[in-house]
CSV table of C-alpha atoms and ligand atoms in Angstrom, one decimal:
chain,number,residue,atom,x,y,z
A,380,UNK,CA,122.6,94.8,121.6
A,381,UNK,CA,124.8,97.3,119.9
A,382,UNK,CA,123.4,100.8,119.6
A,383,UNK,CA,122.8,101.6,115.9
A,384,UNK,CA,124.9,104.5,114.8
A,385,UNK,CA,122.8,107.2,113.2
A,386,UNK,CA,124.5,110.6,113.0
A,387,UNK,CA,123.0,113.4,115.1
A,388,UNK,CA,123.0,115.6,112.0
A,389,UNK,CA,120.9,113.2,109.9
A,390,UNK,CA,117.4,114.4,109.0
A,391,UNK,CA,114.9,111.6,109.1
A,392,UNK,CA,111.8,112.0,106.8
A,393,UNK,CA,109.0,109.7,106.0
A,394,UNK,CA,109.9,107.6,102.9
A,395,UNK,CA,108.2,108.2,99.7
A,396,UNK,CA,104.8,106.6,99.6
A,397,UNK,CA,104.5,106.4,103.4
A,398,UNK,CA,101.7,108.4,105.1
A,399,UNK,CA,101.3,109.2,108.8
A,400,UNK,CA,97.8,109.7,109.9
A,401,UNK,CA,95.3,109.1,112.7
A,402,UNK,CA,93.3,106.0,112.7
A,403,UNK,CA,89.7,107.3,113.3
A,404,UNK,CA,88.7,104.0,114.9
A,405,UNK,CA,91.3,104.2,117.7
A,406,UNK,CA,92.5,107.8,117.7
A,407,UNK,CA,96.1,106.4,117.5
A,408,UNK,CA,98.6,107.2,114.8
A,409,UNK,CA,99.3,104.8,112.1
A,410,UNK,CA,101.8,104.6,109.2
A,411,UNK,CA,100.3,103.6,105.9
A,412,UNK,CA,102.4,102.2,103.1
A,413,UNK,CA,101.9,99.9,100.1
A,414,UNK,CA,101.9,96.6,102.0
A,415,UNK,CA,100.0,97.6,105.0
A,416,UNK,CA,99.5,99.4,108.2
A,417,UNK,CA,101.8,99.9,111.2
A,418,UNK,CA,100.1,100.9,114.4
A,419,UNK,CA,102.5,103.2,116.3
A,420,UNK,CA,103.2,103.2,120.0
A,421,UNK,CA,103.5,106.6,121.7
A,422,UNK,CA,107.3,106.8,121.4
A,423,UNK,CA,107.4,106.1,117.6
A,424,UNK,CA,104.5,108.5,117.2
A,425,UNK,CA,106.3,111.3,119.0
A,426,UNK,CA,109.4,110.7,117.0
A,427,UNK,CA,107.7,110.5,113.6
A,428,UNK,CA,105.7,113.6,114.3
A,429,UNK,CA,109.1,115.4,114.4
A,430,UNK,CA,110.5,113.8,111.2
A,431,UNK,CA,109.8,117.0,109.2
A,432,UNK,CA,113.3,118.3,108.5
A,433,UNK,CA,114.6,118.3,112.1
A,434,UNK,CA,117.9,116.6,112.7
A,435,UNK,CA,118.2,113.6,115.0
A,436,UNK,CA,119.8,115.7,117.7
A,437,UNK,CA,117.0,118.2,117.5
A,438,UNK,CA,114.4,115.5,117.8
A,439,UNK,CA,116.1,114.1,120.8
A,440,UNK,CA,116.4,117.6,122.4
A,441,UNK,CA,112.8,118.4,121.7
A,442,UNK,CA,111.5,115.1,123.2
A,443,UNK,CA,113.8,115.5,126.2
A,444,UNK,CA,112.2,118.9,126.9
A,445,UNK,CA,108.7,117.7,126.3
A,446,UNK,CA,109.0,114.7,128.6
A,447,UNK,CA,111.6,116.3,131.0
A,448,UNK,CA,114.1,113.4,130.5
A,449,UNK,CA,117.8,113.6,130.2
A,450,UNK,CA,118.6,113.6,126.5
A,451,UNK,CA,121.4,111.1,127.1
A,452,UNK,CA,119.0,108.6,128.4
A,453,UNK,CA,116.7,109.2,125.5
A,454,UNK,CA,119.2,109.1,122.7
A,455,UNK,CA,119.7,105.3,122.5
A,456,UNK,CA,115.9,104.7,122.3
A,457,UNK,CA,115.3,107.3,119.7
A,458,UNK,CA,118.2,106.0,117.5
A,459,UNK,CA,117.0,102.4,117.9
A,460,UNK,CA,113.5,103.4,116.9
A,461,UNK,CA,114.7,105.3,113.9
A,462,UNK,CA,117.0,102.5,112.8
A,463,UNK,CA,114.1,100.1,113.0
A,464,UNK,CA,111.9,102.4,110.8
A,465,UNK,CA,114.7,102.9,108.4
A,466,UNK,CA,115.3,99.1,108.1
A,467,UNK,CA,111.6,98.7,107.2
A,468,UNK,CA,112.0,101.5,104.6
A,469,UNK,CA,109.4,103.6,106.3
A,470,UNK,CA,111.8,106.6,106.8
A,471,UNK,CA,114.7,107.9,104.9
A,472,UNK,CA,117.8,109.6,106.4
A,473,UNK,CA,119.2,112.6,104.4
B,878,UNK,CA,81.9,85.7,116.9
B,879,UNK,CA,82.0,89.5,117.1
B,880,UNK,CA,83.3,91.0,113.8
B,881,UNK,CA,86.6,92.8,114.1
B,882,UNK,CA,87.3,96.0,112.0
B,883,UNK,CA,88.6,95.5,108.5
B,884,UNK,CA,91.8,97.2,107.4
B,885,UNK,CA,91.8,96.9,103.6
B,886,UNK,CA,89.3,96.9,100.8
B,887,UNK,CA,90.1,95.3,97.4
B,888,UNK,CA,88.1,97.1,94.9
B,889,UNK,CA,87.8,94.9,91.8
B,890,UNK,CA,86.3,97.6,89.6
B,891,UNK,CA,86.1,95.7,86.4
B,892,UNK,CA,86.8,92.2,85.1
B,893,UNK,CA,87.6,93.6,81.7
B,894,UNK,CA,91.3,93.3,80.7
B,895,UNK,CA,93.2,93.7,77.5
B,896,UNK,CA,95.5,90.8,78.5
B,897,UNK,CA,94.8,87.1,78.7
B,898,UNK,CA,97.1,85.7,81.3
B,899,UNK,CA,96.4,81.9,81.8
B,900,UNK,CA,97.0,82.3,85.5
B,901,UNK,CA,94.5,85.0,86.1
B,902,UNK,CA,92.7,84.5,89.4
B,903,UNK,CA,89.5,86.1,88.1
B,904,UNK,CA,86.4,83.8,88.0
B,905,UNK,CA,86.2,81.8,84.7
B,906,UNK,CA,82.5,82.7,84.6
B,907,UNK,CA,80.8,85.8,85.8
B,908,UNK,CA,77.3,87.0,86.1
B,909,UNK,CA,76.0,89.2,83.4
B,910,UNK,CA,75.3,92.3,85.5
B,911,UNK,CA,76.1,96.0,85.2
B,912,UNK,CA,79.3,97.2,86.7
B,913,UNK,CA,78.9,99.5,89.7
B,914,UNK,CA,78.9,103.2,88.7
B,915,UNK,CA,81.3,105.8,90.0
B,916,UNK,CA,78.6,107.0,92.4
B,917,UNK,CA,78.0,103.6,93.7
B,918,UNK,CA,81.7,103.1,94.3
B,919,UNK,CA,82.0,106.4,96.1
B,920,UNK,CA,79.3,105.2,98.5
B,921,UNK,CA,81.1,101.9,99.0
B,922,UNK,CA,84.4,103.7,99.7
B,923,UNK,CA,82.8,105.9,102.3
B,924,UNK,CA,81.0,103.0,104.0
B,925,UNK,CA,84.3,101.1,104.0
B,926,UNK,CA,86.2,104.0,105.6
B,927,UNK,CA,83.5,104.2,108.3
B,928,UNK,CA,83.9,100.5,109.0
B,929,UNK,CA,87.6,101.1,109.7
B,930,UNK,CA,89.2,100.4,106.3
B,931,UNK,CA,92.5,102.4,105.9
B,932,UNK,CA,93.7,101.1,102.6
B,933,UNK,CA,92.1,100.5,99.2
B,934,UNK,CA,93.6,98.5,96.3
B,935,UNK,CA,92.1,99.2,92.9
B,936,UNK,CA,92.3,96.0,91.0
B,937,UNK,CA,90.4,94.0,88.3
B,938,UNK,CA,90.6,92.8,85.6
B,939,UNK,CA,92.5,95.9,84.5
B,940,UNK,CA,91.3,98.8,86.6
B,941,UNK,CA,92.5,101.2,83.9
B,942,UNK,CA,89.8,99.9,81.6
B,943,UNK,CA,87.5,102.2,83.6
B,944,UNK,CA,87.9,105.7,82.4
B,945,UNK,CA,86.6,107.0,85.7
B,946,UNK,CA,89.4,105.5,87.8
B,947,UNK,CA,90.9,108.9,88.8
B,948,UNK,CA,87.4,109.9,90.1
B,949,UNK,CA,87.4,106.8,92.3
B,950,UNK,CA,91.0,107.4,93.5
B,951,UNK,CA,89.9,110.9,94.5
B,952,UNK,CA,86.9,109.6,96.4
B,953,UNK,CA,89.2,107.2,98.3
B,954,UNK,CA,91.6,110.0,99.2
B,955,UNK,CA,88.8,112.1,100.4
B,956,UNK,CA,87.8,109.3,102.7
B,957,UNK,CA,91.5,109.3,103.9
B,958,UNK,CA,92.3,105.9,102.5
B,959,UNK,CA,95.8,104.9,101.3
B,960,UNK,CA,95.4,104.2,97.6
B,961,UNK,CA,97.2,101.5,95.6
B,962,UNK,CA,96.7,100.7,91.9
B,963,UNK,CA,97.2,97.1,91.0
B,964,UNK,CA,97.7,97.1,87.2
B,965,UNK,CA,99.1,95.6,84.1
B,966,UNK,CA,99.9,99.1,83.0
B,967,UNK,CA,98.1,98.8,79.7
B,968,UNK,CA,96.1,102.0,79.4
B,969,UNK,CA,98.6,104.1,81.4
B,970,UNK,CA,100.8,104.9,78.5
B,971,UNK,CA,99.1,108.3,77.9
B,972,UNK,CA,98.5,111.3,80.2
B,973,UNK,CA,96.7,109.3,82.8
B,974,UNK,CA,99.7,108.8,85.2
B,975,UNK,CA,99.6,112.5,85.9
B,976,UNK,CA,95.8,112.6,86.4
B,977,UNK,CA,96.0,109.7,88.8
B,978,UNK,CA,98.8,111.3,90.7
B,979,UNK,CA,96.9,114.5,91.0
B,980,UNK,CA,93.9,112.6,92.3
B,981,UNK,CA,96.1,111.4,95.1
B,982,UNK,CA,97.3,107.9,94.1
B,983,UNK,CA,99.8,106.7,96.7
B,984,UNK,CA,101.5,103.8,95.0
B,985,UNK,CA,101.4,101.5,91.9
B,986,UNK,CA,101.9,97.8,91.7
B,987,UNK,CA,102.8,97.0,88.1
B,988,UNK,CA,102.7,93.4,86.9
B,989,UNK,CA,105.1,91.9,84.4
B,990,UNK,CA,104.9,88.5,82.8
B,991,UNK,CA,108.6,88.0,82.1
B,992,UNK,CA,111.8,90.1,81.4
B,993,UNK,CA,111.9,89.2,77.7
B,994,UNK,CA,109.4,90.5,75.2
B,995,UNK,CA,108.8,87.3,73.4
B,996,UNK,CA,108.0,85.2,76.4
B,997,UNK,CA,106.2,88.0,78.2
B,998,UNK,CA,103.9,88.6,75.3
B,999,UNK,CA,103.2,84.9,74.8
B,1000,UNK,CA,102.1,84.6,78.4
B,1001,UNK,CA,100.0,87.7,78.3
B,1002,UNK,CA,98.4,86.7,75.0
B,1003,UNK,CA,99.0,90.2,73.8
B,1004,UNK,CA,101.7,92.6,72.8
B,1005,UNK,CA,102.2,94.3,76.0
B,1006,UNK,CA,105.8,94.1,77.3
B,1007,UNK,CA,107.3,97.1,75.6
B,1008,UNK,CA,104.4,99.2,76.6
B,1009,UNK,CA,104.8,98.1,80.2
B,1010,UNK,CA,108.4,99.2,80.2
B,1011,UNK,CA,107.4,102.7,79.0
B,1012,UNK,CA,104.7,102.8,81.7
B,1013,UNK,CA,107.2,101.9,84.4
B,1014,UNK,CA,109.4,104.8,83.3
B,1015,UNK,CA,106.4,107.2,83.4
B,1016,UNK,CA,105.5,106.1,86.9
B,1017,UNK,CA,109.1,106.6,88.1
B,1018,UNK,CA,109.3,110.0,86.4
B,1019,UNK,CA,106.1,111.1,88.1
B,1020,UNK,CA,107.6,110.1,91.4
B,1021,UNK,CA,105.0,107.5,92.4
B,1022,UNK,CA,106.4,104.6,94.5
B,1023,UNK,CA,106.5,101.5,92.3
B,1024,UNK,CA,106.3,97.8,93.1
B,1025,UNK,CA,106.7,95.1,90.5
B,1026,UNK,CA,104.7,92.0,90.6
B,1027,UNK,CA,105.6,88.8,88.7
B,1028,UNK,CA,103.4,85.8,88.8
B,1029,UNK,CA,105.8,82.8,88.8
B,1030,UNK,CA,105.0,79.6,87.1
B,1031,UNK,CA,106.6,76.8,85.1
B,1032,UNK,CA,107.4,78.8,82.1
B,1033,UNK,CA,109.1,81.8,83.8
B,1034,UNK,CA,110.4,80.4,87.1
B,1035,UNK,CA,113.9,79.7,85.6
B,1036,UNK,CA,114.3,83.4,84.8
B,1037,UNK,CA,114.1,84.6,88.4
B,1038,UNK,CA,117.6,86.3,88.3
B,1039,UNK,CA,116.6,88.2,85.1
B,1040,UNK,CA,113.2,89.2,86.6
B,1041,UNK,CA,115.0,90.6,89.7
B,1042,UNK,CA,117.4,92.4,87.4
B,1043,UNK,CA,114.5,94.0,85.5
B,1044,UNK,CA,113.2,95.3,88.8
B,1045,UNK,CA,116.6,96.8,89.6
B,1046,UNK,CA,116.8,98.4,86.2
B,1047,UNK,CA,113.3,99.9,86.4
B,1048,UNK,CA,114.1,101.4,89.8
B,1049,UNK,CA,111.3,99.6,91.7
B,1050,UNK,CA,111.2,99.9,95.4
B,1051,UNK,CA,109.6,96.5,95.9
B,1052,UNK,CA,109.2,93.3,93.9
B,1053,UNK,CA,106.8,90.5,94.5
B,1054,UNK,CA,107.7,87.1,93.1
B,1055,UNK,CA,104.5,85.4,93.6
B,1056,UNK,CA,104.3,81.7,92.7
B,1057,UNK,CA,101.0,81.1,91.0
B,1058,UNK,CA,98.1,80.2,93.3
B,1059,UNK,CA,95.5,77.9,91.8
B,1060,UNK,CA,92.2,79.6,91.5
B,1061,UNK,CA,90.2,80.8,88.6
B,1062,UNK,CA,91.9,80.4,85.3
B,1063,UNK,CA,95.1,79.2,87.0
B,1064,UNK,CA,93.2,76.2,88.5
B,1065,UNK,CA,92.0,75.4,85.0
B,1066,UNK,CA,95.6,75.6,83.7
B,1067,UNK,CA,97.3,74.0,86.6
B,1068,UNK,CA,99.0,71.2,84.6
B,1069,UNK,CA,100.6,73.8,82.4
B,1070,UNK,CA,101.6,76.2,85.2
B,1071,UNK,CA,102.8,74.2,88.1
B,1072,UNK,CA,106.6,74.2,88.3
B,1073,UNK,CA,108.6,71.0,89.0
B,1074,UNK,CA,110.2,70.3,92.3
B,1075,UNK,CA,113.6,71.0,90.9
B,1076,UNK,CA,112.6,74.4,89.6
B,1077,UNK,CA,111.0,75.3,93.0
B,1078,UNK,CA,114.1,74.4,95.0
B,1079,UNK,CA,116.4,76.4,92.7
B,1080,UNK,CA,114.0,79.4,92.7
B,1081,UNK,CA,113.9,79.5,96.5
B,1082,UNK,CA,117.7,79.6,96.7
B,1083,UNK,CA,117.9,82.4,94.1
B,1084,UNK,CA,115.2,84.4,95.9
B,1085,UNK,CA,116.9,84.1,99.3
B,1086,UNK,CA,120.2,85.2,97.9
B,1087,UNK,CA,118.7,88.2,96.0
B,1088,UNK,CA,116.9,89.2,99.2
B,1089,UNK,CA,120.1,89.4,101.1
B,1090,UNK,CA,122.0,91.1,98.3
B,1091,UNK,CA,119.4,93.8,97.8
B,1092,UNK,CA,118.5,94.4,101.4
B,1093,UNK,CA,117.9,98.1,102.1
B,1094,UNK,CA,117.5,98.8,98.4
B,1095,UNK,CA,114.7,96.7,97.1
B,1096,UNK,CA,112.3,94.7,99.2
B,1097,UNK,CA,111.8,91.2,97.7
B,1098,UNK,CA,108.8,89.2,98.7
B,1099,UNK,CA,108.9,85.7,97.6
B,1100,UNK,CA,105.5,84.0,97.8
B,1101,UNK,CA,105.9,80.2,98.1
B,1102,UNK,CA,104.3,77.7,95.8
B,1103,UNK,CA,102.0,76.3,98.4
B,1104,UNK,CA,101.5,72.8,96.9
B,1105,UNK,CA,105.1,72.2,97.7
B,1106,UNK,CA,104.7,73.3,101.3
B,1107,UNK,CA,104.0,71.3,104.4
B,1108,UNK,CA,101.8,73.8,106.1
B,1109,UNK,CA,99.1,76.0,104.5
B,1110,UNK,CA,99.3,79.7,104.1
B,1111,UNK,CA,97.5,81.8,106.7
B,1112,UNK,CA,94.9,82.8,104.2
B,1113,UNK,CA,93.7,86.4,104.6
B,1114,UNK,CA,94.8,86.4,108.2
B,1115,UNK,CA,91.6,84.6,108.8
B,1116,UNK,CA,88.2,84.8,107.0
B,1117,UNK,CA,86.4,88.1,107.6
B,1118,UNK,CA,89.2,89.4,109.9
B,1119,UNK,CA,91.1,92.1,108.0
B,1120,UNK,CA,90.0,92.2,104.4
B,1121,UNK,CA,87.0,92.5,102.2
B,1122,UNK,CA,86.6,92.5,98.4
B,1123,UNK,CA,83.9,94.2,96.3
B,1124,UNK,CA,83.7,92.8,92.8
B,1125,UNK,CA,82.7,94.7,89.6
B,1126,UNK,CA,79.0,94.0,90.1
B,1127,UNK,CA,78.9,94.9,93.8
B,1128,UNK,CA,79.1,91.5,95.4
B,1129,UNK,CA,81.0,91.7,98.7
B,1130,UNK,CA,83.4,88.8,99.1
B,1131,UNK,CA,85.5,87.7,102.1
B,1132,UNK,CA,88.1,86.7,99.5
B,1133,UNK,CA,88.4,87.6,95.9
B,1134,UNK,CA,88.4,84.0,94.7
B,1135,UNK,CA,85.4,82.9,96.8
B,1136,UNK,CA,82.7,83.6,94.3
B,1137,UNK,CA,84.1,81.0,91.9
B,1138,UNK,CA,85.6,78.5,94.3
B,1139,UNK,CA,82.7,78.2,96.8
B,1140,UNK,CA,79.6,77.9,94.7
B,1141,UNK,CA,77.3,77.2,97.7
B,1142,UNK,CA,78.1,80.5,99.4
B,1143,UNK,CA,75.6,83.3,98.7
B,1144,UNK,CA,77.1,86.8,98.6
B,1145,UNK,CA,75.4,90.0,99.5
B,1146,UNK,CA,75.5,92.9,97.1
B,1147,UNK,CA,76.2,96.6,97.9
B,1148,UNK,CA,73.1,97.5,95.9
B,1149,UNK,CA,70.9,95.7,98.3
B,1150,UNK,CA,72.6,96.1,101.7
B,1151,UNK,CA,74.9,98.4,103.7
B,1152,UNK,CA,78.5,97.4,103.8
B,1153,UNK,CA,78.5,97.4,107.6
B,1154,UNK,CA,75.7,94.9,107.7
B,1155,UNK,CA,77.4,92.7,105.2
B,1156,UNK,CA,80.7,92.7,107.1
B,1157,UNK,CA,79.1,92.0,110.5
B,1158,UNK,CA,76.0,90.1,109.9
B,1159,UNK,CA,76.0,88.3,106.6
B,1160,UNK,CA,76.2,84.5,106.4
B,1161,UNK,CA,79.1,84.6,103.9
B,1162,UNK,CA,81.3,86.6,106.2
B,1163,UNK,CA,80.4,84.6,109.3
B,1164,UNK,CA,80.5,81.1,107.9
B,1165,UNK,CA,84.3,80.7,108.4
B,1166,UNK,CA,85.0,83.5,110.9
B,1167,UNK,CA,87.0,82.4,114.0
B,1168,UNK,CA,87.5,78.7,114.8
B,1169,UNK,CA,84.0,77.5,115.4
B,1170,UNK,CA,83.5,76.1,111.9
B,1171,UNK,CA,86.6,74.0,112.0
B,1172,UNK,CA,86.6,70.2,111.6
B,1173,UNK,CA,89.4,68.0,113.0
B,1174,UNK,CA,92.4,68.0,112.7
B,1175,UNK,CA,92.2,71.9,112.8
B,1176,UNK,CA,89.8,72.1,115.7
B,1177,UNK,CA,92.3,70.7,118.2
B,1178,UNK,CA,95.5,71.9,116.4
B,1179,UNK,CA,97.8,74.4,118.2
B,1180,UNK,CA,98.3,76.1,114.8
B,1181,UNK,CA,94.6,77.0,114.4
B,1182,UNK,CA,95.0,80.7,115.4
B,1183,UNK,CA,98.1,81.0,113.2
B,1184,UNK,CA,97.1,79.6,109.8
B,1185,UNK,CA,93.3,79.5,110.4
B,1186,UNK,CA,93.1,76.1,108.7
B,1187,UNK,CA,94.5,77.5,105.5
B,1188,UNK,CA,92.5,78.6,102.5
B,1189,UNK,CA,88.8,77.9,102.2
B,1190,UNK,CA,88.8,78.3,98.5
B,1191,UNK,CA,91.6,75.8,98.1
B,1192,UNK,CA,89.7,73.3,100.3
B,1193,UNK,CA,86.6,73.8,98.2
B,1194,UNK,CA,88.4,73.4,94.9
B,1195,UNK,CA,90.4,70.3,95.9
B,1196,UNK,CA,87.9,68.5,98.1
B,1197,UNK,CA,84.6,69.8,97.1
B,1198,UNK,CA,84.0,71.1,100.6
B,1199,UNK,CA,85.1,74.5,101.8
B,1200,UNK,CA,84.8,73.5,105.5
B,1201,UNK,CA,87.7,71.1,105.5
B,1202,UNK,CA,91.3,71.5,106.3
B,1203,UNK,CA,93.3,73.0,103.5
B,1204,UNK,CA,94.7,69.9,101.7
B,1205,UNK,CA,98.1,71.5,101.5
B,1206,UNK,CA,98.4,70.8,105.3
B,1207,UNK,CA,100.4,67.7,106.0
B,1208,UNK,CA,97.9,66.8,108.7
B,1209,UNK,CA,94.9,67.0,106.3
B,1210,UNK,CA,93.3,63.7,105.5
B,1211,UNK,CA,93.2,65.0,101.9
B,1212,UNK,CA,96.9,65.8,101.5
B,1213,UNK,CA,97.1,62.9,99.0
B,1214,UNK,CA,95.1,65.0,96.5
B,1215,UNK,CA,98.0,67.5,96.4
B,1216,UNK,CA,100.6,64.8,96.5
B,1217,UNK,CA,99.1,63.0,93.5
B,1218,UNK,CA,99.2,66.2,91.5
B,1219,UNK,CA,102.9,66.7,92.4
B,1220,UNK,CA,103.7,63.0,91.7
B,1221,UNK,CA,102.1,63.1,88.3
B,1222,UNK,CA,104.0,66.2,87.3
B,1223,UNK,CA,107.4,65.3,88.7
B,1224,UNK,CA,107.4,61.7,87.4
B,1225,UNK,CA,106.5,62.7,83.8
B,1226,UNK,CA,109.1,63.9,81.3
B,1227,UNK,CA,106.4,65.1,78.9
B,1228,UNK,CA,106.1,68.7,77.9
B,1229,UNK,CA,103.5,70.5,79.9
B,1230,UNK,CA,100.2,70.8,78.1
B,1231,UNK,CA,99.1,74.1,76.4
B,1232,UNK,CA,97.2,76.5,78.5
B,1233,UNK,CA,93.9,78.1,77.9
B,1234,UNK,CA,94.0,81.9,77.7
B,1235,UNK,CA,91.7,83.9,79.9
B,1236,UNK,CA,88.9,85.5,77.9
B,1237,UNK,CA,86.9,88.5,78.8
B,1238,UNK,CA,83.6,88.2,80.5
B,1239,UNK,CA,80.8,88.7,78.0
B,1240,UNK,CA,77.9,90.8,78.9
B,1241,UNK,CA,79.7,92.9,81.4
B,1242,UNK,CA,79.7,96.6,80.4
C,727,SF4,S1,96.2,88.4,85.5
C,727,SF4,FE1,96.5,89.1,83.4
C,727,SF4,S2,94.5,88.8,82.4
C,727,SF4,FE2,94.1,88.7,84.7
C,727,SF4,S3,93.5,90.7,85.2
C,727,SF4,FE3,95.7,90.6,85.5
C,727,SF4,S4,96.6,91.3,83.6
C,727,SF4,FE4,94.5,90.9,83.2
C,728,SF4,S1,95.6,71.0,111.0
C,728,SF4,FE1,94.5,72.8,110.4
C,728,SF4,S2,95.2,74.3,111.9
C,728,SF4,FE2,96.6,72.6,112.1
C,728,SF4,S3,98.3,73.1,110.8
C,728,SF4,FE3,96.9,72.0,109.5
C,728,SF4,S4,95.6,73.5,108.5
C,728,SF4,FE4,96.6,74.5,110.2
């Protein structure tokens, strides 16, 4: 699969009308939006928690530090997850 | 079967409505009881959140017919629920948009009858279309995410391109083109509302093309007209699995149309029982939960965990027995009931009959 191209300088944010919160039943993070609920895996959760004005490069850097992984290894996964969320209109890139 | 946790509550806060759509899924007859008060709704909302519900849809009738709607939205937000208003927009053309937004309303689903005033007002049985256009603009100006909903039927299905265009013009994020489902008033008016096969084929092509064209800008959901399908819809993701409905007088329903479609089912009321008990223990929620209740051909069908045997209300309305395979299913021994309806309609060149407009429930206050 081709790696989706999202610029490192892009700033992902939750799309309007989308809420990130904890599901009290499971303790996991969920995205809430008009049609439903998306239960997040750990990777998406960690990425979304950083969609607060940070750039894609900064998000990758911060995750790499937190998990002690080479940012290069991480970059493709993060971009793919962001592209998927953007496709579903759950985040916006500015 | 052990009850799973529900995700969404449909709060039908009133059956009153200033419009008279002939396809309304509301029951054609309702009990003459008092609507739940705001305090009672607040309790229901808290109990639902404790059960696991994450989302609430305020619906009706026309939910704006209740002046205390903002109070209910606030209660839902306090319980951390995602709040969606499902409305015709009538009653929102004053300062209420701001009040609802302040109360924490997350999104609005606004329904339209058509794109042209004349036809739209004829379908609604009221002068509403122009007011709805204003309301859409107000919602946009307030910055609340907007979805449009069109119920599609014989009289407006040929205008699909124009309906989609209206959604573009109004800046909607999502548009639902939902072919009418035959419950409540729509079941009564089926002969007037069911589109012809030709119309359905064309509409499907238009919807598919528009979906591709607008991808990334507007999400288009096209809800199929199930009589023309081969397999039934996976109704509710299974009975008593993810959703519950509380109606204006506090009856708790596994499905919003169950109270009129399945007369032998007895529903519990929030005035008499805790929501948790109703969800887990009541006969109405357990009757069709899981696959135990299923007759053949569903019982041994590989699809049974995918479509759950289709819709219980449709089975009840078309066969008189809710515990049968949805007659839309090509494997149902009752599929001929649906085929006959389609044959009658598609072989006749007569004009469709007039419809009966929905009237407001009397007695409900
Ligand atoms: S379908 Fe029409 S009549 Fe029924 S509640 Fe909605 S707007 Fe009112
Ligand atoms: S037989 Fe029952 S389970 Fe199988 S496809 Fe038809 S409705 Fe679904």
